[in-house]
Coordinates of C-alpha atoms in Angstrom, one line a residue:
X608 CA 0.0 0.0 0.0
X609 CA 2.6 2.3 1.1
X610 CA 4.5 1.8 -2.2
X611 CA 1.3 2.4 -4.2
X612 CA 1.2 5.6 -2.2
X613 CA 4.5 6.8 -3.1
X614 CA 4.7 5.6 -6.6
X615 CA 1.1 7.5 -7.5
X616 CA 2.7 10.4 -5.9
X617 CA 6.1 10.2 -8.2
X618 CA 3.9 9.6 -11.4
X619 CA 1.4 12.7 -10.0
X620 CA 3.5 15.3 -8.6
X621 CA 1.3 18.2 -9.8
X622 CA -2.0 16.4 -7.9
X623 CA -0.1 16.0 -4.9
X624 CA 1.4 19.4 -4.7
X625 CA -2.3 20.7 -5.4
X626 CA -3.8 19.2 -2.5
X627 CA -1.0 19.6 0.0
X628 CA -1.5 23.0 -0.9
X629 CA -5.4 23.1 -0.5
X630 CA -4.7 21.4 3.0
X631 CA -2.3 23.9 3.8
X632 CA -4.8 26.6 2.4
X633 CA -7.3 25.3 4.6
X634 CA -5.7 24.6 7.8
X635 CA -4.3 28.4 7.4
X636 CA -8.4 29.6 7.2
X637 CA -9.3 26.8 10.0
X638 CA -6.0 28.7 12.2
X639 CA -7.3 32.3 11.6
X640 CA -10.9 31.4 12.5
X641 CA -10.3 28.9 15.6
X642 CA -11.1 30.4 18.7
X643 CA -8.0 30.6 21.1
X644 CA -7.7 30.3 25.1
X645 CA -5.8 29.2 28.1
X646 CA -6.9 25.6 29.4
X647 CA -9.0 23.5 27.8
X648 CA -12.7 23.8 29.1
X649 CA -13.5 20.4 29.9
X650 CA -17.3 21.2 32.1
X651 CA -20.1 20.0 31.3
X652 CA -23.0 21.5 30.2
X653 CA -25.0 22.6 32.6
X654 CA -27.5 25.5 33.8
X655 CA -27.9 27.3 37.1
X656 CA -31.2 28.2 38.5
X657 CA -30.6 30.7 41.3
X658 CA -33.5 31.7 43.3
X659 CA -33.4 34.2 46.2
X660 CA -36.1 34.2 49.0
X661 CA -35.0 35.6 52.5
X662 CA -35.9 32.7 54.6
X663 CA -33.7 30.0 57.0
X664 CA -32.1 27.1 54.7
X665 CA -34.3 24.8 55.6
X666 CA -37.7 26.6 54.0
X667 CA -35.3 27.2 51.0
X668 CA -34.6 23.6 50.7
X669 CA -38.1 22.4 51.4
X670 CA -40.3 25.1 49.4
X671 CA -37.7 26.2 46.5
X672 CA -34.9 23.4 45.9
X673 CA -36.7 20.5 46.7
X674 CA -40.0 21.2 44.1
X675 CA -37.5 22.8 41.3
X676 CA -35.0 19.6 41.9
X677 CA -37.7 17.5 41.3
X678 CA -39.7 18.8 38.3
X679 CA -36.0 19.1 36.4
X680 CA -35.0 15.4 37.0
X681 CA -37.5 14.5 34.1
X682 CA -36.2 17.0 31.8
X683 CA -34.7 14.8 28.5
X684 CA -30.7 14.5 28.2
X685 CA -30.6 15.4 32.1
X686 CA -27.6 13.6 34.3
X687 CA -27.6 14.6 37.0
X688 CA -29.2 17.4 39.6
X689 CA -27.6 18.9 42.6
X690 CA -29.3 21.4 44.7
X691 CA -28.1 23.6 47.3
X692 CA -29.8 25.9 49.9
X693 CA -28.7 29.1 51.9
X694 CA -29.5 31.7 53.9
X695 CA -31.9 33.5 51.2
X696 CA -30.3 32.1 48.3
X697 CA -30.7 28.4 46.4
X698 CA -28.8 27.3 43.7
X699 CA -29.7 24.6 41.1
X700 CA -26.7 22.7 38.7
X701 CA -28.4 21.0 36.0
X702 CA -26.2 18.7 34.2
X703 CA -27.0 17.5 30.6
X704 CA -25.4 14.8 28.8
X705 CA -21.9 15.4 27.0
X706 CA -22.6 17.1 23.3
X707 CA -26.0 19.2 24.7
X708 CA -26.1 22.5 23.4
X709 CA -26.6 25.3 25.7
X710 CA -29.2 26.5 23.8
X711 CA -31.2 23.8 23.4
X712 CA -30.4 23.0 27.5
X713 CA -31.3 26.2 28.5
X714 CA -34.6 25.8 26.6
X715 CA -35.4 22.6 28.3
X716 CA -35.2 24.2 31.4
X717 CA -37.1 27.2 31.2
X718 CA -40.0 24.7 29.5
X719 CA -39.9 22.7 33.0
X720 CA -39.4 25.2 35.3
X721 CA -42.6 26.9 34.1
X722 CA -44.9 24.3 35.7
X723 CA -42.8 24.8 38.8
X724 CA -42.7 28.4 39.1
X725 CA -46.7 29.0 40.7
X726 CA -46.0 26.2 43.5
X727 CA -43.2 28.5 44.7
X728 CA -43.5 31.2 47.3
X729 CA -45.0 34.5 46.1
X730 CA -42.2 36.7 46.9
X731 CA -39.5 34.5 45.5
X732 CA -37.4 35.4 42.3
X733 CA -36.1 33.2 40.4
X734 CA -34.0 32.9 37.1
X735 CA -31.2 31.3 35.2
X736 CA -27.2 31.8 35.3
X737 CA -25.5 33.4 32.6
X738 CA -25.0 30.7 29.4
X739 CA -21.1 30.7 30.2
X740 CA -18.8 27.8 31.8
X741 CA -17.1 27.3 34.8
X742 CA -13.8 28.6 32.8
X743 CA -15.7 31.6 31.5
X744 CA -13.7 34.1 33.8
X745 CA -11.6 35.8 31.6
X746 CA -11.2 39.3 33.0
X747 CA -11.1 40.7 36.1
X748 CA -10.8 45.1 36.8
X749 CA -11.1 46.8 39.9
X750 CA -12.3 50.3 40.2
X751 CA -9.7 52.4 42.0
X752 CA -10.7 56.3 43.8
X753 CA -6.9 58.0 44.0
X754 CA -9.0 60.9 45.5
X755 CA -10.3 60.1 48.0
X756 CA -13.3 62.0 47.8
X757 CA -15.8 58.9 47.0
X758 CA -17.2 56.4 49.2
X759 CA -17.0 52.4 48.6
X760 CA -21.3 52.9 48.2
X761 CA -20.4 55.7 45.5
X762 CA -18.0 53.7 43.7
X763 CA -20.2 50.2 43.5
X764 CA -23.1 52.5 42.1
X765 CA -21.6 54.0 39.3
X766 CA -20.2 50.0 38.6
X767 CA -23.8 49.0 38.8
X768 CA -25.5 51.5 37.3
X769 CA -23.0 52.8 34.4
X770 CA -19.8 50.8 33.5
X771 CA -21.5 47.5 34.2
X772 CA -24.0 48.6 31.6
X773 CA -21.4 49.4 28.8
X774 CA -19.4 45.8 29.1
X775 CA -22.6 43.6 29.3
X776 CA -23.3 44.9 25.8
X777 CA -20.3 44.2 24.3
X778 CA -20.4 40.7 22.0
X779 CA -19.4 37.6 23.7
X780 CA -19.8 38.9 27.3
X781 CA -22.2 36.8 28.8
X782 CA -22.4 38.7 32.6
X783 CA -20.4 41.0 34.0
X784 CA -20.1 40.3 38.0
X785 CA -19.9 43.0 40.9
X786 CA -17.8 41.8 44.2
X787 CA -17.0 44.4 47.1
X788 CA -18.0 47.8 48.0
X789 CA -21.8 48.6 49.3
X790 CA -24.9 48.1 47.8
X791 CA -26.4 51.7 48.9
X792 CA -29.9 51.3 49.3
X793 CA -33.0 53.3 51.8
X794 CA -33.6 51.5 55.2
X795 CA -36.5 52.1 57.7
X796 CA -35.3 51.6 60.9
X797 CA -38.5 51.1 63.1
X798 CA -38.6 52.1 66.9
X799 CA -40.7 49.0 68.6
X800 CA -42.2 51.5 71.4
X801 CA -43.7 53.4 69.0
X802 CA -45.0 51.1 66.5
X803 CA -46.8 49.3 70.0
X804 CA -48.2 52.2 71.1
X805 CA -49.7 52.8 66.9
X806 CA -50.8 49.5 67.0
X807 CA -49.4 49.0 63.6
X808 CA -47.6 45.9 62.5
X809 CA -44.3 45.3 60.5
X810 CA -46.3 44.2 57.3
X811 CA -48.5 47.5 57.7
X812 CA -44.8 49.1 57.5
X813 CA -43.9 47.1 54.5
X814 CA -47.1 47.6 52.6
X815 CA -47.4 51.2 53.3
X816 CA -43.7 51.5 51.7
X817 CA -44.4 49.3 48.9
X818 CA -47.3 51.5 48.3
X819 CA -46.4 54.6 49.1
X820 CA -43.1 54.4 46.5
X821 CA -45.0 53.6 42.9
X822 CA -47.0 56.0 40.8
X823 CA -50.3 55.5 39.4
X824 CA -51.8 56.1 35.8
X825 CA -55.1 57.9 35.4
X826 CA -56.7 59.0 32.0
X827 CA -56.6 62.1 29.9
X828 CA -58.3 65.1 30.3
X829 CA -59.4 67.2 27.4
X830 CA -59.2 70.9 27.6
X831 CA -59.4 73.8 25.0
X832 CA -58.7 71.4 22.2
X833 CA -55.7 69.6 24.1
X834 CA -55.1 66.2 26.1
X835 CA -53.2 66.2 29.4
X836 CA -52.4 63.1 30.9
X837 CA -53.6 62.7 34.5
X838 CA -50.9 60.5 36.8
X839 CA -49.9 60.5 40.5
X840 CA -46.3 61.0 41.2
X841 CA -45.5 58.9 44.0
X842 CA -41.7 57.8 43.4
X843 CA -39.3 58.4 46.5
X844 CA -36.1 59.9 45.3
X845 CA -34.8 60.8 49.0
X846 CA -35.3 60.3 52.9
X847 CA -37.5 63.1 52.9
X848 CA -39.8 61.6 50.5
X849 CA -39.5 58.2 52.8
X850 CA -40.0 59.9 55.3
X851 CA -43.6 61.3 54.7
X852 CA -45.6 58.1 53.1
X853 CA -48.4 57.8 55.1
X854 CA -48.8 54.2 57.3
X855 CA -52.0 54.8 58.5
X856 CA -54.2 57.5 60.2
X857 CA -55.4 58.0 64.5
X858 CA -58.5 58.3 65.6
X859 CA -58.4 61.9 64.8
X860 CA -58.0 61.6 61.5
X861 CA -54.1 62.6 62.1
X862 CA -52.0 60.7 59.5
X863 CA -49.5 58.4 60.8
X864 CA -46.2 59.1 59.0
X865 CA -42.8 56.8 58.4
X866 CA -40.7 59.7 60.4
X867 CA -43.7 59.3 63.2
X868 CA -42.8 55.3 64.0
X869 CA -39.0 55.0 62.8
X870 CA -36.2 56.8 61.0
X871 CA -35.1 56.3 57.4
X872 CA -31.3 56.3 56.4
X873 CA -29.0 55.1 53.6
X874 CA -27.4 52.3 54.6
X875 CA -25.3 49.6 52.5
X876 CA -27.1 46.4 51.7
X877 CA -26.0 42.8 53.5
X878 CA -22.9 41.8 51.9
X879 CA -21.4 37.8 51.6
X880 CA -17.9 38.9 51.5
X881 CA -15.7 41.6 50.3
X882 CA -12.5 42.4 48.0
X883 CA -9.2 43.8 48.7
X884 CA -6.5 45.6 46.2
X885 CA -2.8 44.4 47.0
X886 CA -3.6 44.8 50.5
X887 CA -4.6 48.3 50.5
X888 CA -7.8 48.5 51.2
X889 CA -11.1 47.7 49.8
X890 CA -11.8 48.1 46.7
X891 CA -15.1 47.5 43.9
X892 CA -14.1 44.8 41.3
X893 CA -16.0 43.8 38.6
X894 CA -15.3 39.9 36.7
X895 CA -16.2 39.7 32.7
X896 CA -18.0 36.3 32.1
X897 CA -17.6 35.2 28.6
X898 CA -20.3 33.6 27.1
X899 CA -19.4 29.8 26.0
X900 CA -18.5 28.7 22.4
X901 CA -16.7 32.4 22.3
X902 CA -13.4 33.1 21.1
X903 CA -11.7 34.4 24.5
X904 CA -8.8 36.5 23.3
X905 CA -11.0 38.5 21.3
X906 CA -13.5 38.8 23.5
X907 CA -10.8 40.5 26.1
X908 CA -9.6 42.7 23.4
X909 CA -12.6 44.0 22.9
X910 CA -13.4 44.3 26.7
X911 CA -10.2 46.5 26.6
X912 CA -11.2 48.9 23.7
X913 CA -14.5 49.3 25.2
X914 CA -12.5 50.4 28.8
X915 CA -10.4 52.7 27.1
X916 CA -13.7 54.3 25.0
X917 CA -15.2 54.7 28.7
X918 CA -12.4 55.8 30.4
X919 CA -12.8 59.5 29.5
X920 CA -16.1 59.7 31.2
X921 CA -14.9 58.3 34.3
X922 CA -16.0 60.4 37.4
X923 CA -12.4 62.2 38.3
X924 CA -10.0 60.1 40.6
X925 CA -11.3 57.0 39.4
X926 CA -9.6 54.6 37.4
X927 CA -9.9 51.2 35.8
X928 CA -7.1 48.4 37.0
X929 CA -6.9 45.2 35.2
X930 CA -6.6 42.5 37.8
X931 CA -6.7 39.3 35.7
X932 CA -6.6 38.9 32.0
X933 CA -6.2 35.8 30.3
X934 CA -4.9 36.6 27.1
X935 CA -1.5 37.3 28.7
X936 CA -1.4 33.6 28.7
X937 CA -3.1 32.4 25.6
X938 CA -0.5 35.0 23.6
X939 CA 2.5 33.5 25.7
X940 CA 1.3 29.9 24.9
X941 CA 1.1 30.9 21.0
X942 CA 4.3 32.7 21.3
X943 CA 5.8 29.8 22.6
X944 CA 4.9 27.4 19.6
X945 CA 5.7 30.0 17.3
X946 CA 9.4 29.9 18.7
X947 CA 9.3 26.2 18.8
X948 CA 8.3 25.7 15.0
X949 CA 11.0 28.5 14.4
X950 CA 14.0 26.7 16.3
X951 CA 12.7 23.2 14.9
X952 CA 13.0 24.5 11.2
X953 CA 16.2 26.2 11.5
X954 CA 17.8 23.2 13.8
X955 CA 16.3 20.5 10.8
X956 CA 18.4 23.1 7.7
X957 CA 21.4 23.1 9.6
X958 CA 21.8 19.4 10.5
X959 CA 20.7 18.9 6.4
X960 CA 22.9 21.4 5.2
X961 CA 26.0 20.3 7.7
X962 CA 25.8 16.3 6.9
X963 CA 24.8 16.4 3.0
X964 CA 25.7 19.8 1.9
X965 CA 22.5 20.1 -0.2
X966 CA 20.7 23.1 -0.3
X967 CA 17.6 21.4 -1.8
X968 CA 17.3 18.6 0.9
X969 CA 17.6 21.7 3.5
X970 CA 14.3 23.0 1.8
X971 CA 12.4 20.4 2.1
X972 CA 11.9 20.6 6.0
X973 CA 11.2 23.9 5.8
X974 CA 8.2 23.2 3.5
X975 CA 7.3 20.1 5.4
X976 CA 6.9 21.1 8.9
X977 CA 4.8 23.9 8.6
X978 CA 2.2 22.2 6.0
X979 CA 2.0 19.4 8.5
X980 CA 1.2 21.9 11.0
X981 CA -1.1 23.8 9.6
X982 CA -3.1 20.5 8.3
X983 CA -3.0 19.8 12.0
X984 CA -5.8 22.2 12.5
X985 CA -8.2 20.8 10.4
X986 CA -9.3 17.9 12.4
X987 CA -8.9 20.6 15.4
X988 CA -11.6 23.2 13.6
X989 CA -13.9 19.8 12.9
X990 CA -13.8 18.7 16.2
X991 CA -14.4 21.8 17.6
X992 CA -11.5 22.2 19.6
X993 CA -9.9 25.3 20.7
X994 CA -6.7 26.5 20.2
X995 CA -5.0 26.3 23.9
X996 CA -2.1 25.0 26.4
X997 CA -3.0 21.6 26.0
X998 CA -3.3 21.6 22.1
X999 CA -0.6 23.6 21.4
X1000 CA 1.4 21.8 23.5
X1001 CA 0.8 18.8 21.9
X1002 CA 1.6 20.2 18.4
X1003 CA 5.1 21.1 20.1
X1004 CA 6.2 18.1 21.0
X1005 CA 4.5 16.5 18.0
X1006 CA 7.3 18.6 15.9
X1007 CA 10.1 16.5 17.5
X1008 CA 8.6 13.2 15.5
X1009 CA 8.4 15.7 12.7
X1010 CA 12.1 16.4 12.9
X1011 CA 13.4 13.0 13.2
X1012 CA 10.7 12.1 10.4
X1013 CA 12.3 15.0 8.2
X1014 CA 15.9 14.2 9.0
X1015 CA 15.6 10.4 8.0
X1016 CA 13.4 10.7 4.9
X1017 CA 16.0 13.9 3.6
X1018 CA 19.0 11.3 4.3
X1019 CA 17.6 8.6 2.6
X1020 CA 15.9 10.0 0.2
X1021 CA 19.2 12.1 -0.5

């Protein structure tokens, strides 16, 4: 067979050198177009259901896991379900089987957590995670006041409120993650006594706040030939305005005020841990998730030119930090290949060149080893496989066959 091989190749240079070529060609196309990272991402596929309800762990488990655990163990291409509950919080892995899109999982899931959904509690929220990986983490920044002027509550507001905004919209970023600082948010600190001696109840407090910040939508008046719409304004926008919703009314008809039972302040919200800068204090980071099936180095370079198109309008004193970026590593790992195929090549031409002294034997290595390469990525592009530490890795020591391939067929062939 192998003689039939070389002797159609002899007789049929011009074919052969045409589809060597078209390989080459190809793997070139299948190299410029093959998404590049670190590691290999090796996790499943899987969706998060995260569901927040402020009660003890055990109602979580019993009223939210439990019945959403349940109703996605007969979801199709399902292998497995693992549940966990906290304090306010409950988190669902569902594991489909090895090949499942995300798409299609992700669809799956919404379709059987709909007949769930009205036996949970009333006031609990639920939704999915972000369609990324567990290796999805490609960027990290922190958020850094040099003047001093700003509060960790002012910083990790404009992070949720404007920058956050601007990186969730650029392509392949699939959540962007706030960590540290303090959610700033109104609180209604209540006085017992005097609640007691109202007679009013906690959930009279809630409700009256719940109804006291919203605005209502009447109808439209028509006067002299125009229409003005008719609305109540009833958004809070400070303390005062808090302050002044009505709870209820005394027997005198003398309204009952939030300011008359408690006081209202700005106050951070409860936070599950915090961050710290290099040991200098704390500081607001945010993480870039990269949605799966993206390419991650350009999905970090285009996390960068959208930081530096923000950066102007940053409030003064602030600054962005890069913390972690991947594509320090996935450059280094291509750099290092790059070197590798260089030194190979030039080692090959001067052990040809030194032993037979013929300049034509010294080219063929050179042409060799980088077709064989690039053809390499073909099966990488059709098995969708991404260029990384572990592939490129084995492409570099896969040259040293190459070499000692090259070397003996030159020689003999010579």
């Amino acid at each position: 067979m192998i003689h039939r091989i070389i002797d159609f190749s002899v007789r049929n240079r011009f074919v052969v050198l045409l589809l060597v070529g078209a390989a080459a060609i190809a793997g070139a196309m299948s190299l410029r177009d093959m998404p590049l990272d670190a590691i290999p991402d090796l996790s499943d596929t899987q969706v998060i259901i995260y569901s927040r309800w402020d009660r003890s762990p055990d109602l979580v488990e019993a009223q939210i896991t439990y019945p959403i655990v349940t109703a996605m163990l007969g979801a199709p291409n399902v292998r497995a379900v693992r549940g966990f509950s906290d304090f306010g919080y409950s988190f669902i892995y569902v594991i489909f089987e090895d090949g499942t899109d995300i798409y299609w999982a992700r669809t799956r899931t919404l379709e059987y957590l709909s007949g769930v959904l009205a036996r949970l509690p009333q006031d609990a929220k639920t939704e999915l995670g972000p369609d990324a990986t567990g290796l999805g983490w490609v960027f990290q920044y922190a958020l850094v006041d040099t003047s001093g002027q700003r509060s960790l509550a002012d910083v990790r507001s404009y992070q949720d409120w404007y920058l956050k905004y601007y990186l969730k919209a650029i392509p392949g970023v699939s959540e962007v993650a706030t960590i540290g600082g303090f959610g700033r948010q109104y609180q209604v600190n209540v006085d017992p006594n005097r609640l007691r001696n109202y007679g009013l109840s906690i959930q009279a407090i809630v409700d009256a706040v719940r109804g006291g910040n919203a605005e209502t939508g009447g109808r439209l008046i028509e006067f002299g030939g125009t229409e003005y719409m008719v609305r109540g304004r009833g958004y809070a926008k400070s303390v005062a305005d808090f302050e002044s919703i009505v709870v209820s009314a005394s027997e005198s008809g003398t309204p009952i005020r939030i300011r008359d039972i408690g006081q209202v302040v700005l106050g951070p919200d409860l936070r599950r841990g915090v961050s710290d800068l290099d040991g200098t204090g704390e500081a607001v980071s945010g993480i870039i998730v990269m949605r799966e099936g993206e390419n991650a180095l350009d999905v970090i370079d285009r996390v960068k030119e959208k930081i530096r198109q923000v950066e102007p309008g940053l409030p003064p004193g602030v600054k962005i930090v890069p913390i972690y970026d991947r594509s320090e590593l996935i450059k280094s790992a291509i750099s290092n290949v790059s070197e590798t195929l260089v030194e190979i090549i030039l080692t090959v031409v001067f052990i040809v060149l030194l032993f037979l002294l013929h300049v034509p034997s010294a080219i063929i290595p050179i042409i060799t080893i980088p077709v064989a390469v690039l053809v390499s990525f073909l099966p990488f592009r059709a098995l969708g496989i991404t260029a990384n530490i572990m592939s490129l890795g084995g492409i570099a020591i896969a040259m040293g066959v190459l070499v000692d391939a090259a070397i003996v067929v030159v020689e003999q062939t010579h």
